[in-house]
């Protein structure tokens, strides 16, 4: 079945460090890919998305590129802030379906 | 303001006492879904609904019921809660077709403890 695999956390960084959170997927067909973020005590919210191969999603300094050849959608940010501390979820949605399949989430902790 | 609301936000109950967690959205979305979030397991889908009177099981439906009598509401019912249903629950909604179907809007969560 369809699945999403994320690197396990927590990822602990100092402010202004470079961030990469790895995400790979297994899916039949050509999914759309997403990163959702969950700040402490809140629900999930969409961070960025890409709907086809080689698309780059970006938002709030975060970027991810849809790599069909490696079935990956790694999240990157050049300089993290303390306010980026959250849990990040990679997800996929198959074309024609509404259901999202989520990874297990990766906690990011950024210290001053 | 476009939003998904859930009530209650926190609930402590005892085994076997029926409860309902409400979910409402004001965005005229066709698709609604319930997830539970557990440490180390991420989000798992319980039930979803493509439209009024159309519901289907997700990955972990055992012990739960849902109904979709109105487009805006999608309550989650636990007829006889058990301690293994202690979890953080999220409701979400989206359009069902087109580019808008890409984005799910999540409620703030309901933390349920079953003693």
PDB file of C-alpha atoms in Angstrom:
ATOM      1  CA  UNK A   1       0.000   0.000   0.000  1.00  0.00           C
ATOM      2  CA  UNK A   2       0.868   3.647  -0.085  1.00  0.00           C
ATOM      3  CA  UNK A   3       3.189   4.856   2.636  1.00  0.00           C
ATOM      4  CA  UNK A   4       5.382   7.726   3.757  1.00  0.00           C
ATOM      5  CA  UNK A   5       8.629   7.311   5.675  1.00  0.00           C
ATOM      6  CA  UNK A   6      10.216  10.176   7.570  1.00  0.00           C
ATOM      7  CA  UNK A   7      13.427  10.398   9.507  1.00  0.00           C
ATOM      8  CA  UNK A   8      12.934   9.857  13.198  1.00  0.00           C
ATOM      9  CA  UNK A   9      13.350  12.723  15.573  1.00  0.00           C
ATOM     10  CA  UNK A  10      13.839  14.688  17.517  1.00  0.00           C
ATOM     11  CA  UNK A  11      16.063  16.805  15.342  1.00  0.00           C
ATOM     12  CA  UNK A  12      17.896  19.245  17.594  1.00  0.00           C
ATOM     13  CA  UNK A  13      19.522  22.329  16.053  1.00  0.00           C
ATOM     14  CA  UNK A  14      20.874  25.663  17.098  1.00  0.00           C
ATOM     15  CA  UNK A  15      19.304  28.822  15.733  1.00  0.00           C
ATOM     16  CA  UNK A  16      20.489  29.698  12.192  1.00  0.00           C
ATOM     17  CA  UNK A  17      21.536  26.128  11.434  1.00  0.00           C
ATOM     18  CA  UNK A  18      20.587  24.398   8.182  1.00  0.00           C
ATOM     19  CA  UNK A  19      17.675  21.975   8.357  1.00  0.00           C
ATOM     20  CA  UNK A  20      16.939  18.858   6.358  1.00  0.00           C
ATOM     21  CA  UNK A  21      14.138  16.451   7.210  1.00  0.00           C
ATOM     22  CA  UNK A  22      14.077  13.439   4.928  1.00  0.00           C
ATOM     23  CA  UNK A  23      10.858  12.048   3.471  1.00  0.00           C
ATOM     24  CA  UNK A  24      10.436   9.183   1.030  1.00  0.00           C
ATOM     25  CA  UNK A  25       7.243   7.652  -0.236  1.00  0.00           C
ATOM     26  CA  UNK A  26       5.794   4.555  -1.841  1.00  0.00           C
ATOM     27  CA  UNK A  27       2.717   5.026  -3.973  1.00  0.00           C
ATOM     28  CA  UNK A  28       0.889   3.670  -6.969  1.00  0.00           C
ATOM     29  CA  UNK A  29       0.367   6.326  -9.568  1.00  0.00           C
ATOM     30  CA  UNK A  30       1.527   9.906  -9.203  1.00  0.00           C
ATOM     31  CA  UNK A  31       0.743  11.424  -5.842  1.00  0.00           C
ATOM     32  CA  UNK A  32       0.702  14.998  -4.686  1.00  0.00           C
ATOM     33  CA  UNK A  33       3.101  15.585  -1.805  1.00  0.00           C
ATOM     34  CA  UNK A  34       2.756  17.801   1.238  1.00  0.00           C
ATOM     35  CA  UNK A  35       4.481  19.005   4.345  1.00  0.00           C
ATOM     36  CA  UNK A  36       2.250  19.858   7.288  1.00  0.00           C
ATOM     37  CA  UNK A  37       3.470  21.488  10.501  1.00  0.00           C
ATOM     38  CA  UNK A  38       2.064  21.122  14.001  1.00  0.00           C
ATOM     39  CA  UNK A  39       3.064  23.789  16.509  1.00  0.00           C
ATOM     40  CA  UNK A  40       2.779  22.893  20.206  1.00  0.00           C
ATOM     41  CA  UNK A  41      -0.826  22.577  21.321  1.00  0.00           C
ATOM     42  CA  UNK A  42      -2.264  23.185  17.864  1.00  0.00           C
ATOM     43  CA  UNK A  43      -3.670  21.262  14.924  1.00  0.00           C
ATOM     44  CA  UNK A  44      -1.790  20.624  11.717  1.00  0.00           C
ATOM     45  CA  UNK A  45      -1.495  23.273   9.062  1.00  0.00           C
ATOM     46  CA  UNK A  46      -0.231  23.057   5.520  1.00  0.00           C
ATOM     47  CA  UNK A  47       3.337  24.266   5.116  1.00  0.00           C
ATOM     48  CA  UNK A  48       3.930  23.559   1.428  1.00  0.00           C
ATOM     49  CA  UNK A  49       2.973  21.200  -1.356  1.00  0.00           C
ATOM     50  CA  UNK A  50       3.996  19.930  -4.800  1.00  0.00           C
ATOM     51  CA  UNK A  51       1.672  18.267  -7.246  1.00  0.00           C
ATOM     52  CA  UNK A  52       4.004  16.844  -9.894  1.00  0.00           C
ATOM     53  CA  UNK A  53       7.558  15.722 -10.439  1.00  0.00           C
ATOM     54  CA  UNK A  54      10.252  18.425 -10.203  1.00  0.00           C
ATOM     55  CA  UNK A  55       7.843  20.911  -8.624  1.00  0.00           C
ATOM     56  CA  UNK A  56       9.294  22.858  -5.732  1.00  0.00           C
ATOM     57  CA  UNK A  57       7.027  23.898  -2.914  1.00  0.00           C
ATOM     58  CA  UNK A  58       8.102  26.779  -0.707  1.00  0.00           C
ATOM     59  CA  UNK A  59       6.757  28.768   2.217  1.00  0.00           C
ATOM     60  CA  UNK A  60       8.185  30.681   5.208  1.00  0.00           C
ATOM     61  CA  UNK A  61      11.745  29.918   4.066  1.00  0.00           C
ATOM     62  CA  UNK A  62      11.088  26.166   3.828  1.00  0.00           C
ATOM     63  CA  UNK A  63      11.483  24.331   0.545  1.00  0.00           C
ATOM     64  CA  UNK A  64      10.922  20.820  -0.775  1.00  0.00           C
ATOM     65  CA  UNK A  65      11.350  19.413  -4.279  1.00  0.00           C
ATOM     66  CA  UNK A  66       9.296  16.516  -5.641  1.00  0.00           C
ATOM     67  CA  UNK A  67      11.882  13.969  -6.839  1.00  0.00           C
ATOM     68  CA  UNK A  68      10.171  11.187  -8.737  1.00  0.00           C
ATOM     69  CA  UNK A  69      13.394   9.300  -9.486  1.00  0.00           C
ATOM     70  CA  UNK A  70      14.216   8.943  -5.803  1.00  0.00           C
ATOM     71  CA  UNK A  71      10.575   9.045  -4.586  1.00  0.00           C
ATOM     72  CA  UNK A  72      11.554  11.752  -2.134  1.00  0.00           C
ATOM     73  CA  UNK A  73      10.298  15.106  -0.857  1.00  0.00           C
ATOM     74  CA  UNK A  74      12.892  16.309   1.631  1.00  0.00           C
ATOM     75  CA  UNK A  75      12.161  19.462   3.629  1.00  0.00           C
ATOM     76  CA  UNK A  76      14.930  22.079   3.879  1.00  0.00           C
ATOM     77  CA  UNK A  77      15.455  25.484   5.439  1.00  0.00           C
ATOM     78  CA  UNK A  78      18.626  27.478   5.266  1.00  0.00           C
ATOM     79  CA  UNK A  79      18.460  29.111   8.691  1.00  0.00           C
ATOM     80  CA  UNK A  80      16.070  27.848  11.359  1.00  0.00           C
ATOM     81  CA  UNK A  81      14.594  29.948  14.136  1.00  0.00           C
ATOM     82  CA  UNK A  82      13.411  29.035  17.606  1.00  0.00           C
ATOM     83  CA  UNK A  83       9.867  29.639  16.369  1.00  0.00           C
ATOM     84  CA  UNK A  84      10.279  26.766  13.881  1.00  0.00           C
ATOM     85  CA  UNK A  85      10.229  24.265  16.743  1.00  0.00           C
ATOM     86  CA  UNK A  86       7.319  21.984  15.878  1.00  0.00           C
ATOM     87  CA  UNK A  87       6.432  18.555  14.548  1.00  0.00           C
ATOM     88  CA  UNK A  88       6.652  18.222  10.767  1.00  0.00           C
ATOM     89  CA  UNK A  89       4.599  15.678   8.833  1.00  0.00           C
ATOM     90  CA  UNK A  90       5.190  14.552   5.282  1.00  0.00           C
ATOM     91  CA  UNK A  91       2.071  13.323   3.464  1.00  0.00           C
ATOM     92  CA  UNK A  92       0.865  12.141   0.100  1.00  0.00           C
ATOM     93  CA  UNK A  93      -2.462  12.165  -1.715  1.00  0.00           C
ATOM     94  CA  UNK A  94      -3.197  10.027  -4.734  1.00  0.00           C
ATOM     95  CA  UNK A  95      -4.733  11.656  -7.761  1.00  0.00           C
ATOM     96  CA  UNK A  96      -8.517  11.443  -7.647  1.00  0.00           C
ATOM     97  CA  UNK A  97      -8.620  10.734  -3.917  1.00  0.00           C
ATOM     98  CA  UNK A  98      -9.105  13.062  -0.958  1.00  0.00           C
ATOM     99  CA  UNK A  99      -7.463  10.926   1.721  1.00  0.00           C
ATOM    100  CA  UNK A 100      -3.999  11.888   2.937  1.00  0.00           C
ATOM    101  CA  UNK A 101      -1.424   9.309   4.012  1.00  0.00           C
ATOM    102  CA  UNK A 102       0.897  10.742   6.661  1.00  0.00           C
ATOM    103  CA  UNK A 103       4.360   9.877   7.838  1.00  0.00           C
ATOM    104  CA  UNK A 104       4.914   9.491  11.579  1.00  0.00           C
ATOM    105  CA  UNK A 105       6.172  13.028  12.010  1.00  0.00           C
ATOM    106  CA  UNK A 106       9.540  14.496  12.929  1.00  0.00           C
ATOM    107  CA  UNK A 107       9.950  16.754  15.924  1.00  0.00           C
ATOM    108  CA  UNK A 108      12.262  19.728  15.442  1.00  0.00           C
ATOM    109  CA  UNK A 109      13.727  21.493  18.457  1.00  0.00           C
ATOM    110  CA  UNK A 110      15.633  24.723  17.854  1.00  0.00           C
ATOM    111  CA  UNK A 111      17.619  26.265  20.690  1.00  0.00           C
ATOM    112  CA  UNK A 112      18.791  29.892  20.892  1.00  0.00           C
TER     113      UNK A 112
ATOM    114  CA  UNK B   1     -12.888  33.215   9.704  1.00  0.00           C
ATOM    115  CA  UNK B   2     -12.559  29.874   7.939  1.00  0.00           C
ATOM    116  CA  UNK B   3     -12.067  27.200  10.537  1.00  0.00           C
ATOM    117  CA  UNK B   4     -12.676  23.718  11.836  1.00  0.00           C
ATOM    118  CA  UNK B   5     -13.901  23.602  15.423  1.00  0.00           C
ATOM    119  CA  UNK B   6     -13.903  20.649  17.787  1.00  0.00           C
ATOM    120  CA  UNK B   7     -15.531  20.196  21.151  1.00  0.00           C
ATOM    121  CA  UNK B   8     -14.585  19.443  23.763  1.00  0.00           C
ATOM    122  CA  UNK B   9     -10.880  20.245  23.643  1.00  0.00           C
ATOM    123  CA  UNK B  10     -10.149  18.084  26.669  1.00  0.00           C
ATOM    124  CA  UNK B  11     -12.121  15.178  28.072  1.00  0.00           C
ATOM    125  CA  UNK B  12     -11.490  12.691  30.841  1.00  0.00           C
ATOM    126  CA  UNK B  13     -13.988   9.856  31.053  1.00  0.00           C
ATOM    127  CA  UNK B  14     -14.340   6.300  32.308  1.00  0.00           C
ATOM    128  CA  UNK B  15     -14.467   3.001  30.487  1.00  0.00           C
ATOM    129  CA  UNK B  16     -17.817   2.280  28.890  1.00  0.00           C
ATOM    130  CA  UNK B  17     -19.378   5.721  29.156  1.00  0.00           C
ATOM    131  CA  UNK B  18     -20.580   6.775  25.718  1.00  0.00           C
ATOM    132  CA  UNK B  19     -19.215  10.053  24.411  1.00  0.00           C
ATOM    133  CA  UNK B  20     -19.373  12.231  21.332  1.00  0.00           C
ATOM    134  CA  UNK B  21     -16.736  14.608  20.031  1.00  0.00           C
ATOM    135  CA  UNK B  22     -18.201  17.215  17.731  1.00  0.00           C
ATOM    136  CA  UNK B  23     -16.569  18.656  14.630  1.00  0.00           C
ATOM    137  CA  UNK B  24     -17.871  21.537  12.555  1.00  0.00           C
ATOM    138  CA  UNK B  25     -16.482  23.425   9.558  1.00  0.00           C
ATOM    139  CA  UNK B  26     -17.694  26.668   7.992  1.00  0.00           C
ATOM    140  CA  UNK B  27     -16.002  26.330   4.588  1.00  0.00           C
ATOM    141  CA  UNK B  28     -18.690  24.300   2.794  1.00  0.00           C
ATOM    142  CA  UNK B  29     -16.244  21.414   2.405  1.00  0.00           C
ATOM    143  CA  UNK B  30     -17.492  18.091   1.119  1.00  0.00           C
ATOM    144  CA  UNK B  31     -14.702  15.974   2.601  1.00  0.00           C
ATOM    145  CA  UNK B  32     -14.273  15.502   6.346  1.00  0.00           C
ATOM    146  CA  UNK B  33     -12.086  13.118   8.276  1.00  0.00           C
ATOM    147  CA  UNK B  34     -11.133  12.008  11.781  1.00  0.00           C
ATOM    148  CA  UNK B  35      -7.594  11.105  12.820  1.00  0.00           C
ATOM    149  CA  UNK B  36      -6.000   9.986  16.023  1.00  0.00           C
ATOM    150  CA  UNK B  37      -2.444  10.924  16.911  1.00  0.00           C
ATOM    151  CA  UNK B  38      -0.361   8.699  19.143  1.00  0.00           C
ATOM    152  CA  UNK B  39       3.339   8.936  20.058  1.00  0.00           C
ATOM    153  CA  UNK B  40       5.501   7.036  17.599  1.00  0.00           C
ATOM    154  CA  UNK B  41       2.535   6.256  15.329  1.00  0.00           C
ATOM    155  CA  UNK B  42       1.829   9.624  13.777  1.00  0.00           C
ATOM    156  CA  UNK B  43      -1.671  10.327  12.457  1.00  0.00           C
ATOM    157  CA  UNK B  44      -3.939   7.459  11.626  1.00  0.00           C
ATOM    158  CA  UNK B  45      -7.256   7.913   9.904  1.00  0.00           C
ATOM    159  CA  UNK B  46     -10.327   6.631  11.741  1.00  0.00           C
ATOM    160  CA  UNK B  47     -13.209   7.482   9.404  1.00  0.00           C
ATOM    161  CA  UNK B  48     -13.846   9.856   6.560  1.00  0.00           C
ATOM    162  CA  UNK B  49     -16.796  11.248   4.675  1.00  0.00           C
ATOM    163  CA  UNK B  50     -16.930  12.334   1.059  1.00  0.00           C
ATOM    164  CA  UNK B  51     -20.264  14.117   1.499  1.00  0.00           C
ATOM    165  CA  UNK B  52     -23.553  14.064   3.401  1.00  0.00           C
ATOM    166  CA  UNK B  53     -24.633  10.505   4.220  1.00  0.00           C
ATOM    167  CA  UNK B  54     -21.425   9.087   2.701  1.00  0.00           C
ATOM    168  CA  UNK B  55     -18.918   7.719   5.208  1.00  0.00           C
ATOM    169  CA  UNK B  56     -16.181   5.123   5.029  1.00  0.00           C
ATOM    170  CA  UNK B  57     -13.656   3.427   7.280  1.00  0.00           C
ATOM    171  CA  UNK B  58     -10.096   4.592   7.537  1.00  0.00           C
ATOM    172  CA  UNK B  59      -7.182   2.618   8.899  1.00  0.00           C
ATOM    173  CA  UNK B  60      -8.317   2.275  12.535  1.00  0.00           C
ATOM    174  CA  UNK B  61     -12.147   2.354  12.697  1.00  0.00           C
ATOM    175  CA  UNK B  62     -12.685  -0.229  15.446  1.00  0.00           C
ATOM    176  CA  UNK B  63     -14.539   1.156  18.444  1.00  0.00           C
ATOM    177  CA  UNK B  64     -15.697   4.320  16.676  1.00  0.00           C
ATOM    178  CA  UNK B  65     -18.794   5.479  14.831  1.00  0.00           C
ATOM    179  CA  UNK B  66     -19.467   8.569  12.753  1.00  0.00           C
ATOM    180  CA  UNK B  67     -22.409  10.197  11.054  1.00  0.00           C
ATOM    181  CA  UNK B  68     -22.753  12.911   8.427  1.00  0.00           C
ATOM    182  CA  UNK B  69     -26.287  14.234   8.447  1.00  0.00           C
ATOM    183  CA  UNK B  70     -25.296  17.790   7.593  1.00  0.00           C
ATOM    184  CA  UNK B  71     -22.471  19.026   5.430  1.00  0.00           C
ATOM    185  CA  UNK B  72     -20.840  21.119   8.138  1.00  0.00           C
ATOM    186  CA  UNK B  73     -20.857  18.557  10.980  1.00  0.00           C
ATOM    187  CA  UNK B  74     -19.046  15.249  11.405  1.00  0.00           C
ATOM    188  CA  UNK B  75     -19.300  13.943  14.984  1.00  0.00           C
ATOM    189  CA  UNK B  76     -17.136  11.095  16.282  1.00  0.00           C
ATOM    190  CA  UNK B  77     -18.923   8.688  18.600  1.00  0.00           C
ATOM    191  CA  UNK B  78     -17.340   6.292  21.043  1.00  0.00           C
ATOM    192  CA  UNK B  79     -20.139   3.968  22.150  1.00  0.00           C
ATOM    193  CA  UNK B  80     -18.101   2.189  24.830  1.00  0.00           C
ATOM    194  CA  UNK B  81     -14.722   3.877  25.279  1.00  0.00           C
ATOM    195  CA  UNK B  82     -11.748   1.846  26.422  1.00  0.00           C
ATOM    196  CA  UNK B  83      -8.335   2.944  27.742  1.00  0.00           C
ATOM    197  CA  UNK B  84      -6.661   2.144  24.390  1.00  0.00           C
ATOM    198  CA  UNK B  85      -8.719   4.971  22.893  1.00  0.00           C
ATOM    199  CA  UNK B  86      -6.855   7.482  25.011  1.00  0.00           C
ATOM    200  CA  UNK B  87      -5.369   9.716  22.349  1.00  0.00           C
ATOM    201  CA  UNK B  88      -5.306  13.106  20.664  1.00  0.00           C
ATOM    202  CA  UNK B  89      -8.045  13.370  18.046  1.00  0.00           C
ATOM    203  CA  UNK B  90      -8.141  15.693  15.052  1.00  0.00           C
ATOM    204  CA  UNK B  91     -10.938  16.511  12.671  1.00  0.00           C
ATOM    205  CA  UNK B  92     -10.075  17.808   9.200  1.00  0.00           C
ATOM    206  CA  UNK B  93     -11.944  18.995   6.125  1.00  0.00           C
ATOM    207  CA  UNK B  94     -11.280  19.880   2.510  1.00  0.00           C
ATOM    208  CA  UNK B  95     -12.925  20.259  -0.837  1.00  0.00           C
ATOM    209  CA  UNK B  96     -13.266  16.885  -2.533  1.00  0.00           C
ATOM    210  CA  UNK B  97     -12.229  17.830  -6.057  1.00  0.00           C
ATOM    211  CA  UNK B  98      -9.881  20.157  -7.863  1.00  0.00           C
ATOM    212  CA  UNK B  99      -6.827  21.910  -6.501  1.00  0.00           C
ATOM    213  CA  UNK B 100      -8.666  22.781  -3.320  1.00  0.00           C
ATOM    214  CA  UNK B 101      -8.804  19.089  -2.489  1.00  0.00           C
ATOM    215  CA  UNK B 102      -5.069  19.321  -1.865  1.00  0.00           C
ATOM    216  CA  UNK B 103      -5.376  21.266   1.335  1.00  0.00           C
ATOM    217  CA  UNK B 104      -6.891  19.796   4.470  1.00  0.00           C
ATOM    218  CA  UNK B 105      -7.827  22.162   7.277  1.00  0.00           C
ATOM    219  CA  UNK B 106      -7.409  20.739  10.755  1.00  0.00           C
ATOM    220  CA  UNK B 107      -9.231  21.446  13.967  1.00  0.00           C
ATOM    221  CA  UNK B 108      -7.312  22.248  17.166  1.00  0.00           C
ATOM    222  CA  UNK B 109      -7.566  18.724  18.541  1.00  0.00           C
ATOM    223  CA  UNK B 110      -9.374  16.934  21.353  1.00  0.00           C
ATOM    224  CA  UNK B 111      -7.311  15.254  24.027  1.00  0.00           C
ATOM    225  CA  UNK B 112      -9.245  12.274  25.341  1.00  0.00           C
ATOM    226  CA  UNK B 113      -8.306  10.240  28.402  1.00  0.00           C
ATOM    227  CA  UNK B 114     -10.242   7.058  29.169  1.00  0.00           C
ATOM    228  CA  UNK B 115      -9.687   5.724  32.674  1.00  0.00           C
TER     229      UNK B 115
END
